[in-house]
Protein backbone atom coordinates (compact mmCIF):
# COMPACT_ATOMS: atom_id res chain seq x y z
CA UNK A 1 0.00 0.00 0.00
CA UNK A 2 2.97 2.30 -0.55
CA UNK A 3 3.93 2.27 3.13
CA UNK A 4 7.51 1.20 2.37
CA UNK A 5 10.01 2.76 0.01
CA UNK A 6 11.50 -0.59 -0.82
CA UNK A 7 10.61 -4.20 -0.10
CA UNK A 8 13.46 -6.64 -0.56
CA UNK A 9 12.81 -10.36 -0.92
CA UNK A 10 15.76 -12.62 -0.15
CA UNK A 11 16.11 -16.21 -1.22
CA UNK A 12 19.35 -18.11 -0.73
CA UNK A 13 18.90 -19.91 -4.04
CA UNK A 14 19.17 -18.41 -7.51
CA UNK A 15 18.51 -21.72 -9.25
CA UNK A 16 15.34 -21.76 -11.36
CA UNK A 17 15.07 -25.52 -10.78
CA UNK A 18 14.60 -24.84 -7.05
CA UNK A 19 10.89 -24.72 -6.16
CA UNK A 20 11.40 -22.04 -3.48
CA UNK A 21 13.30 -19.84 -5.92
CA UNK A 22 10.58 -20.12 -8.57
CA UNK A 23 7.90 -19.31 -5.99
CA UNK A 24 9.89 -16.31 -4.77
CA UNK A 25 10.39 -14.92 -8.26
CA UNK A 26 6.70 -15.38 -9.09
CA UNK A 27 5.75 -13.61 -5.85
CA UNK A 28 8.06 -10.67 -6.62
CA UNK A 29 6.67 -10.41 -10.15
CA UNK A 30 3.08 -10.50 -8.89
CA UNK A 31 3.83 -7.94 -6.19
CA UNK A 32 5.27 -5.54 -8.77
CA UNK A 33 2.27 -6.04 -11.05
CA UNK A 34 -0.15 -5.34 -8.19
CA UNK A 35 1.91 -2.34 -7.08
CA UNK A 36 1.88 -0.88 -10.58
CA UNK A 37 -1.89 -1.38 -10.96
CA UNK A 38 -2.60 0.46 -7.72
CA UNK A 39 -0.04 3.22 -8.12
CA UNK A 40 1.91 2.16 -5.03
CA UNK A 41 5.35 3.70 -4.65
CA UNK A 42 6.98 0.67 -3.01
CA UNK A 43 9.66 -1.01 -5.08
CA UNK A 44 10.04 -4.78 -4.84
CA UNK A 45 13.54 -6.13 -5.26
CA UNK A 46 14.91 -9.67 -5.27
CA UNK A 47 18.37 -10.71 -4.08
CA UNK A 48 20.25 -13.83 -3.10
CA UNK A 49 22.72 -11.76 -1.01
CA UNK A 50 21.54 -11.65 2.61
CA UNK A 51 23.79 -8.71 3.48
CA UNK A 52 22.31 -6.73 0.61
CA UNK A 53 18.79 -7.69 1.69
CA UNK A 54 19.36 -6.44 5.25
CA UNK A 55 21.33 -3.29 4.40
CA UNK A 56 19.37 -0.27 5.60
CA UNK A 57 16.37 -2.36 6.66
CA UNK A 58 14.01 -0.96 9.26
CA UNK A 59 11.65 -3.94 9.44
CA UNK A 60 12.63 -7.51 8.57
CA UNK A 61 10.18 -10.41 8.32
CA UNK A 62 11.94 -13.76 8.66
CA UNK A 63 9.97 -16.64 7.16
CA UNK A 64 12.98 -18.84 6.39
CA UNK A 65 12.81 -22.36 7.65
CA UNK A 66 12.32 -26.02 6.92
CA UNK A 67 8.70 -27.12 6.74
CA UNK A 68 7.51 -30.12 8.70
CA UNK A 69 7.86 -33.29 6.67
CA UNK A 70 4.78 -34.78 8.31
CA UNK A 71 2.25 -33.85 11.01
CA UNK A 72 3.91 -36.40 13.29
CA UNK A 73 7.42 -34.94 12.96
CA UNK A 74 8.57 -34.06 16.47
CA UNK A 75 8.78 -30.36 17.33
CA UNK A 76 12.33 -30.96 18.65
CA UNK A 77 13.44 -32.20 15.22
CA UNK A 78 11.95 -29.16 13.51
CA UNK A 79 13.63 -26.93 16.11
CA UNK A 80 17.05 -28.45 15.42
CA UNK A 81 16.66 -28.07 11.65
CA UNK A 82 15.47 -24.48 11.85
CA UNK A 83 18.24 -23.42 14.24
CA UNK A 84 20.57 -24.17 11.34
CA UNK A 85 18.49 -21.85 9.17
CA UNK A 86 17.93 -19.00 11.66
CA UNK A 87 21.48 -18.76 13.05
CA UNK A 88 23.20 -17.35 9.93
CA UNK A 89 20.36 -14.86 9.48
CA UNK A 90 20.73 -13.73 13.10
CA UNK A 91 24.51 -13.35 12.77
CA UNK A 92 24.17 -11.29 9.60
CA UNK A 93 21.40 -9.19 11.16
CA UNK A 94 23.67 -8.36 14.11
CA UNK A 95 26.38 -7.13 11.72
CA UNK A 96 24.29 -5.39 9.05
CA UNK A 97 21.01 -4.22 10.62
CA UNK A 98 21.20 -4.25 14.44
CA UNK A 99 18.68 -1.41 14.74
CA UNK A 100 15.97 -2.98 12.57
CA UNK A 101 12.84 -4.53 14.05
CA UNK A 102 12.42 -8.24 13.35
CA UNK A 103 9.27 -10.29 12.92
CA UNK A 104 10.02 -14.00 13.18
CA UNK A 105 7.54 -16.34 11.47
CA UNK A 106 9.75 -19.44 11.40
CA UNK A 107 8.31 -22.44 13.22
CA UNK A 108 8.34 -23.25 16.03
CA UNK A 109 7.87 -19.49 16.37
CA UNK A 110 8.37 -19.09 20.11
CA UNK A 111 11.64 -21.00 20.13
CA UNK A 112 12.88 -19.43 16.88
CA UNK A 113 12.22 -15.88 18.11
CA UNK A 114 14.18 -16.64 21.27
CA UNK A 115 16.96 -18.30 19.27
CA UNK A 116 17.15 -15.31 16.91
CA UNK A 117 17.52 -12.97 19.88
CA UNK A 118 20.21 -15.12 21.51
CA UNK A 119 22.21 -15.53 18.30
CA UNK A 120 21.88 -11.92 17.14
CA UNK A 121 22.25 -10.16 20.47
CA UNK A 122 19.65 -7.68 19.23
CA UNK A 123 17.49 -6.23 21.99
CA UNK A 124 14.44 -8.44 22.61
CA UNK A 125 12.15 -5.41 22.30
CA UNK A 126 13.02 -5.36 18.57
CA UNK A 127 12.00 -8.99 17.98
CA UNK A 128 8.43 -10.23 17.62
CA UNK A 129 7.31 -13.81 17.06
CA UNK A 130 4.39 -13.91 14.62
CA UNK A 131 2.62 -17.02 15.77
CA UNK A 132 -0.41 -18.24 13.91
CA UNK A 133 -0.54 -15.66 11.12
CA UNK A 134 0.89 -17.97 8.48
CA UNK A 135 -1.49 -20.71 9.60
CA UNK A 136 -4.41 -18.26 9.46
CA UNK A 137 -3.45 -17.16 5.95
CA UNK A 138 -3.22 -20.78 4.82
CA UNK A 139 -6.60 -21.52 6.36
CA UNK A 140 -8.19 -18.51 4.62
CA UNK A 141 -6.72 -19.67 1.31
CA UNK A 142 -8.03 -23.19 1.88
CA UNK A 143 -11.51 -21.93 2.77
CA UNK A 144 -11.58 -19.63 -0.25
CA UNK A 145 -10.50 -22.48 -2.52
CA UNK A 146 -13.18 -24.80 -1.15
CA UNK A 147 -15.90 -22.14 -1.25
CA UNK A 148 -14.66 -20.84 -4.62
CA UNK A 149 -14.57 -17.23 -3.43
CA UNK A 150 -11.81 -14.64 -3.25
CA UNK A 151 -9.72 -14.83 -0.05
CA UNK A 152 -10.85 -11.29 0.84
CA UNK A 153 -14.41 -12.59 1.18
CA UNK A 154 -13.38 -14.90 4.06
CA UNK A 155 -13.98 -12.78 7.14
CA UNK A 156 -12.80 -13.18 10.75
CA UNK A 157 -10.87 -16.44 10.28
CA UNK A 158 -8.76 -17.26 13.34
CA UNK A 159 -6.46 -20.08 14.33
CA UNK A 160 -6.60 -20.70 18.07
PDB file of C-alpha atoms in Angstrom:
ATOM      1  CA  UNK A   1       0.000   0.000   0.000  1.00  0.00           C
ATOM      2  CA  UNK A   2       2.972   2.296  -0.546  1.00  0.00           C
ATOM      3  CA  UNK A   3       3.929   2.272   3.131  1.00  0.00           C
ATOM      4  CA  UNK A   4       7.508   1.200   2.372  1.00  0.00           C
ATOM      5  CA  UNK A   5      10.006   2.760   0.006  1.00  0.00           C
ATOM      6  CA  UNK A   6      11.496  -0.593  -0.821  1.00  0.00           C
ATOM      7  CA  UNK A   7      10.608  -4.200  -0.099  1.00  0.00           C
ATOM      8  CA  UNK A   8      13.463  -6.643  -0.556  1.00  0.00           C
ATOM      9  CA  UNK A   9      12.810 -10.362  -0.916  1.00  0.00           C
ATOM     10  CA  UNK A  10      15.760 -12.616  -0.148  1.00  0.00           C
ATOM     11  CA  UNK A  11      16.108 -16.215  -1.225  1.00  0.00           C
ATOM     12  CA  UNK A  12      19.349 -18.109  -0.727  1.00  0.00           C
ATOM     13  CA  UNK A  13      18.905 -19.911  -4.045  1.00  0.00           C
ATOM     14  CA  UNK A  14      19.169 -18.414  -7.506  1.00  0.00           C
ATOM     15  CA  UNK A  15      18.513 -21.725  -9.249  1.00  0.00           C
ATOM     16  CA  UNK A  16      15.344 -21.758 -11.363  1.00  0.00           C
ATOM     17  CA  UNK A  17      15.069 -25.521 -10.777  1.00  0.00           C
ATOM     18  CA  UNK A  18      14.601 -24.842  -7.047  1.00  0.00           C
ATOM     19  CA  UNK A  19      10.892 -24.719  -6.163  1.00  0.00           C
ATOM     20  CA  UNK A  20      11.399 -22.041  -3.476  1.00  0.00           C
ATOM     21  CA  UNK A  21      13.300 -19.839  -5.917  1.00  0.00           C
ATOM     22  CA  UNK A  22      10.578 -20.119  -8.565  1.00  0.00           C
ATOM     23  CA  UNK A  23       7.901 -19.309  -5.989  1.00  0.00           C
ATOM     24  CA  UNK A  24       9.892 -16.311  -4.774  1.00  0.00           C
ATOM     25  CA  UNK A  25      10.386 -14.917  -8.262  1.00  0.00           C
ATOM     26  CA  UNK A  26       6.705 -15.383  -9.093  1.00  0.00           C
ATOM     27  CA  UNK A  27       5.750 -13.607  -5.848  1.00  0.00           C
ATOM     28  CA  UNK A  28       8.065 -10.672  -6.616  1.00  0.00           C
ATOM     29  CA  UNK A  29       6.668 -10.410 -10.152  1.00  0.00           C
ATOM     30  CA  UNK A  30       3.083 -10.499  -8.888  1.00  0.00           C
ATOM     31  CA  UNK A  31       3.834  -7.937  -6.188  1.00  0.00           C
ATOM     32  CA  UNK A  32       5.275  -5.538  -8.767  1.00  0.00           C
ATOM     33  CA  UNK A  33       2.271  -6.039 -11.053  1.00  0.00           C
ATOM     34  CA  UNK A  34      -0.146  -5.340  -8.186  1.00  0.00           C
ATOM     35  CA  UNK A  35       1.909  -2.337  -7.083  1.00  0.00           C
ATOM     36  CA  UNK A  36       1.877  -0.883 -10.577  1.00  0.00           C
ATOM     37  CA  UNK A  37      -1.888  -1.378 -10.964  1.00  0.00           C
ATOM     38  CA  UNK A  38      -2.600   0.464  -7.720  1.00  0.00           C
ATOM     39  CA  UNK A  39      -0.036   3.223  -8.119  1.00  0.00           C
ATOM     40  CA  UNK A  40       1.914   2.161  -5.033  1.00  0.00           C
ATOM     41  CA  UNK A  41       5.346   3.696  -4.647  1.00  0.00           C
ATOM     42  CA  UNK A  42       6.981   0.671  -3.009  1.00  0.00           C
ATOM     43  CA  UNK A  43       9.662  -1.008  -5.076  1.00  0.00           C
ATOM     44  CA  UNK A  44      10.039  -4.785  -4.838  1.00  0.00           C
ATOM     45  CA  UNK A  45      13.538  -6.127  -5.262  1.00  0.00           C
ATOM     46  CA  UNK A  46      14.912  -9.670  -5.267  1.00  0.00           C
ATOM     47  CA  UNK A  47      18.372 -10.709  -4.083  1.00  0.00           C
ATOM     48  CA  UNK A  48      20.252 -13.834  -3.096  1.00  0.00           C
ATOM     49  CA  UNK A  49      22.721 -11.760  -1.014  1.00  0.00           C
ATOM     50  CA  UNK A  50      21.539 -11.655   2.611  1.00  0.00           C
ATOM     51  CA  UNK A  51      23.791  -8.715   3.484  1.00  0.00           C
ATOM     52  CA  UNK A  52      22.310  -6.726   0.607  1.00  0.00           C
ATOM     53  CA  UNK A  53      18.791  -7.691   1.695  1.00  0.00           C
ATOM     54  CA  UNK A  54      19.360  -6.435   5.251  1.00  0.00           C
ATOM     55  CA  UNK A  55      21.331  -3.293   4.397  1.00  0.00           C
ATOM     56  CA  UNK A  56      19.367  -0.269   5.597  1.00  0.00           C
ATOM     57  CA  UNK A  57      16.374  -2.362   6.657  1.00  0.00           C
ATOM     58  CA  UNK A  58      14.012  -0.958   9.259  1.00  0.00           C
ATOM     59  CA  UNK A  59      11.649  -3.944   9.440  1.00  0.00           C
ATOM     60  CA  UNK A  60      12.629  -7.509   8.573  1.00  0.00           C
ATOM     61  CA  UNK A  61      10.177 -10.409   8.324  1.00  0.00           C
ATOM     62  CA  UNK A  62      11.941 -13.760   8.665  1.00  0.00           C
ATOM     63  CA  UNK A  63       9.970 -16.640   7.156  1.00  0.00           C
ATOM     64  CA  UNK A  64      12.983 -18.839   6.388  1.00  0.00           C
ATOM     65  CA  UNK A  65      12.809 -22.361   7.652  1.00  0.00           C
ATOM     66  CA  UNK A  66      12.322 -26.016   6.921  1.00  0.00           C
ATOM     67  CA  UNK A  67       8.697 -27.122   6.745  1.00  0.00           C
ATOM     68  CA  UNK A  68       7.505 -30.125   8.696  1.00  0.00           C
ATOM     69  CA  UNK A  69       7.858 -33.291   6.671  1.00  0.00           C
ATOM     70  CA  UNK A  70       4.777 -34.780   8.313  1.00  0.00           C
ATOM     71  CA  UNK A  71       2.247 -33.855  11.013  1.00  0.00           C
ATOM     72  CA  UNK A  72       3.911 -36.401  13.287  1.00  0.00           C
ATOM     73  CA  UNK A  73       7.420 -34.935  12.955  1.00  0.00           C
ATOM     74  CA  UNK A  74       8.572 -34.057  16.474  1.00  0.00           C
ATOM     75  CA  UNK A  75       8.782 -30.363  17.330  1.00  0.00           C
ATOM     76  CA  UNK A  76      12.329 -30.957  18.654  1.00  0.00           C
ATOM     77  CA  UNK A  77      13.444 -32.204  15.224  1.00  0.00           C
ATOM     78  CA  UNK A  78      11.947 -29.156  13.506  1.00  0.00           C
ATOM     79  CA  UNK A  79      13.627 -26.933  16.105  1.00  0.00           C
ATOM     80  CA  UNK A  80      17.048 -28.455  15.420  1.00  0.00           C
ATOM     81  CA  UNK A  81      16.664 -28.066  11.651  1.00  0.00           C
ATOM     82  CA  UNK A  82      15.473 -24.480  11.847  1.00  0.00           C
ATOM     83  CA  UNK A  83      18.242 -23.420  14.243  1.00  0.00           C
ATOM     84  CA  UNK A  84      20.570 -24.172  11.343  1.00  0.00           C
ATOM     85  CA  UNK A  85      18.490 -21.847   9.170  1.00  0.00           C
ATOM     86  CA  UNK A  86      17.935 -19.003  11.658  1.00  0.00           C
ATOM     87  CA  UNK A  87      21.480 -18.761  13.049  1.00  0.00           C
ATOM     88  CA  UNK A  88      23.197 -17.355   9.926  1.00  0.00           C
ATOM     89  CA  UNK A  89      20.364 -14.863   9.482  1.00  0.00           C
ATOM     90  CA  UNK A  90      20.733 -13.727  13.104  1.00  0.00           C
ATOM     91  CA  UNK A  91      24.511 -13.350  12.774  1.00  0.00           C
ATOM     92  CA  UNK A  92      24.168 -11.293   9.600  1.00  0.00           C
ATOM     93  CA  UNK A  93      21.398  -9.192  11.163  1.00  0.00           C
ATOM     94  CA  UNK A  94      23.672  -8.362  14.108  1.00  0.00           C
ATOM     95  CA  UNK A  95      26.376  -7.131  11.722  1.00  0.00           C
ATOM     96  CA  UNK A  96      24.289  -5.394   9.053  1.00  0.00           C
ATOM     97  CA  UNK A  97      21.008  -4.218  10.620  1.00  0.00           C
ATOM     98  CA  UNK A  98      21.202  -4.253  14.440  1.00  0.00           C
ATOM     99  CA  UNK A  99      18.675  -1.409  14.736  1.00  0.00           C
ATOM    100  CA  UNK A 100      15.973  -2.979  12.575  1.00  0.00           C
ATOM    101  CA  UNK A 101      12.843  -4.529  14.048  1.00  0.00           C
ATOM    102  CA  UNK A 102      12.423  -8.243  13.354  1.00  0.00           C
ATOM    103  CA  UNK A 103       9.266 -10.287  12.916  1.00  0.00           C
ATOM    104  CA  UNK A 104      10.022 -14.005  13.179  1.00  0.00           C
ATOM    105  CA  UNK A 105       7.542 -16.335  11.473  1.00  0.00           C
ATOM    106  CA  UNK A 106       9.748 -19.438  11.395  1.00  0.00           C
ATOM    107  CA  UNK A 107       8.310 -22.445  13.221  1.00  0.00           C
ATOM    108  CA  UNK A 108       8.336 -23.252  16.035  1.00  0.00           C
ATOM    109  CA  UNK A 109       7.865 -19.493  16.365  1.00  0.00           C
ATOM    110  CA  UNK A 110       8.368 -19.093  20.108  1.00  0.00           C
ATOM    111  CA  UNK A 111      11.645 -21.003  20.135  1.00  0.00           C
ATOM    112  CA  UNK A 112      12.882 -19.430  16.881  1.00  0.00           C
ATOM    113  CA  UNK A 113      12.219 -15.876  18.108  1.00  0.00           C
ATOM    114  CA  UNK A 114      14.184 -16.639  21.270  1.00  0.00           C
ATOM    115  CA  UNK A 115      16.964 -18.305  19.273  1.00  0.00           C
ATOM    116  CA  UNK A 116      17.148 -15.313  16.911  1.00  0.00           C
ATOM    117  CA  UNK A 117      17.521 -12.974  19.878  1.00  0.00           C
ATOM    118  CA  UNK A 118      20.206 -15.119  21.510  1.00  0.00           C
ATOM    119  CA  UNK A 119      22.212 -15.532  18.304  1.00  0.00           C
ATOM    120  CA  UNK A 120      21.885 -11.923  17.140  1.00  0.00           C
ATOM    121  CA  UNK A 121      22.247 -10.161  20.474  1.00  0.00           C
ATOM    122  CA  UNK A 122      19.651  -7.684  19.233  1.00  0.00           C
ATOM    123  CA  UNK A 123      17.486  -6.234  21.991  1.00  0.00           C
ATOM    124  CA  UNK A 124      14.442  -8.440  22.608  1.00  0.00           C
ATOM    125  CA  UNK A 125      12.148  -5.412  22.302  1.00  0.00           C
ATOM    126  CA  UNK A 126      13.021  -5.358  18.572  1.00  0.00           C
ATOM    127  CA  UNK A 127      11.995  -8.990  17.985  1.00  0.00           C
ATOM    128  CA  UNK A 128       8.434 -10.233  17.625  1.00  0.00           C
ATOM    129  CA  UNK A 129       7.309 -13.811  17.061  1.00  0.00           C
ATOM    130  CA  UNK A 130       4.394 -13.915  14.623  1.00  0.00           C
ATOM    131  CA  UNK A 131       2.615 -17.023  15.768  1.00  0.00           C
ATOM    132  CA  UNK A 132      -0.410 -18.240  13.912  1.00  0.00           C
ATOM    133  CA  UNK A 133      -0.544 -15.659  11.124  1.00  0.00           C
ATOM    134  CA  UNK A 134       0.885 -17.968   8.481  1.00  0.00           C
ATOM    135  CA  UNK A 135      -1.488 -20.707   9.602  1.00  0.00           C
ATOM    136  CA  UNK A 136      -4.408 -18.264   9.459  1.00  0.00           C
ATOM    137  CA  UNK A 137      -3.445 -17.158   5.951  1.00  0.00           C
ATOM    138  CA  UNK A 138      -3.221 -20.780   4.818  1.00  0.00           C
ATOM    139  CA  UNK A 139      -6.605 -21.520   6.365  1.00  0.00           C
ATOM    140  CA  UNK A 140      -8.193 -18.509   4.618  1.00  0.00           C
ATOM    141  CA  UNK A 141      -6.716 -19.670   1.311  1.00  0.00           C
ATOM    142  CA  UNK A 142      -8.025 -23.193   1.879  1.00  0.00           C
ATOM    143  CA  UNK A 143     -11.507 -21.934   2.771  1.00  0.00           C
ATOM    144  CA  UNK A 144     -11.585 -19.629  -0.253  1.00  0.00           C
ATOM    145  CA  UNK A 145     -10.499 -22.484  -2.520  1.00  0.00           C
ATOM    146  CA  UNK A 146     -13.181 -24.803  -1.147  1.00  0.00           C
ATOM    147  CA  UNK A 147     -15.898 -22.140  -1.246  1.00  0.00           C
ATOM    148  CA  UNK A 148     -14.660 -20.843  -4.620  1.00  0.00           C
ATOM    149  CA  UNK A 149     -14.573 -17.231  -3.428  1.00  0.00           C
ATOM    150  CA  UNK A 150     -11.808 -14.641  -3.254  1.00  0.00           C
ATOM    151  CA  UNK A 151      -9.723 -14.826  -0.048  1.00  0.00           C
ATOM    152  CA  UNK A 152     -10.852 -11.288   0.836  1.00  0.00           C
ATOM    153  CA  UNK A 153     -14.412 -12.590   1.181  1.00  0.00           C
ATOM    154  CA  UNK A 154     -13.380 -14.905   4.057  1.00  0.00           C
ATOM    155  CA  UNK A 155     -13.985 -12.776   7.142  1.00  0.00           C
ATOM    156  CA  UNK A 156     -12.800 -13.183  10.749  1.00  0.00           C
ATOM    157  CA  UNK A 157     -10.867 -16.436  10.277  1.00  0.00           C
ATOM    158  CA  UNK A 158      -8.759 -17.265  13.337  1.00  0.00           C
ATOM    159  CA  UNK A 159      -6.460 -20.077  14.332  1.00  0.00           C
ATOM    160  CA  UNK A 160      -6.596 -20.702  18.068  1.00  0.00           C
TER     161      UNK A 160
END
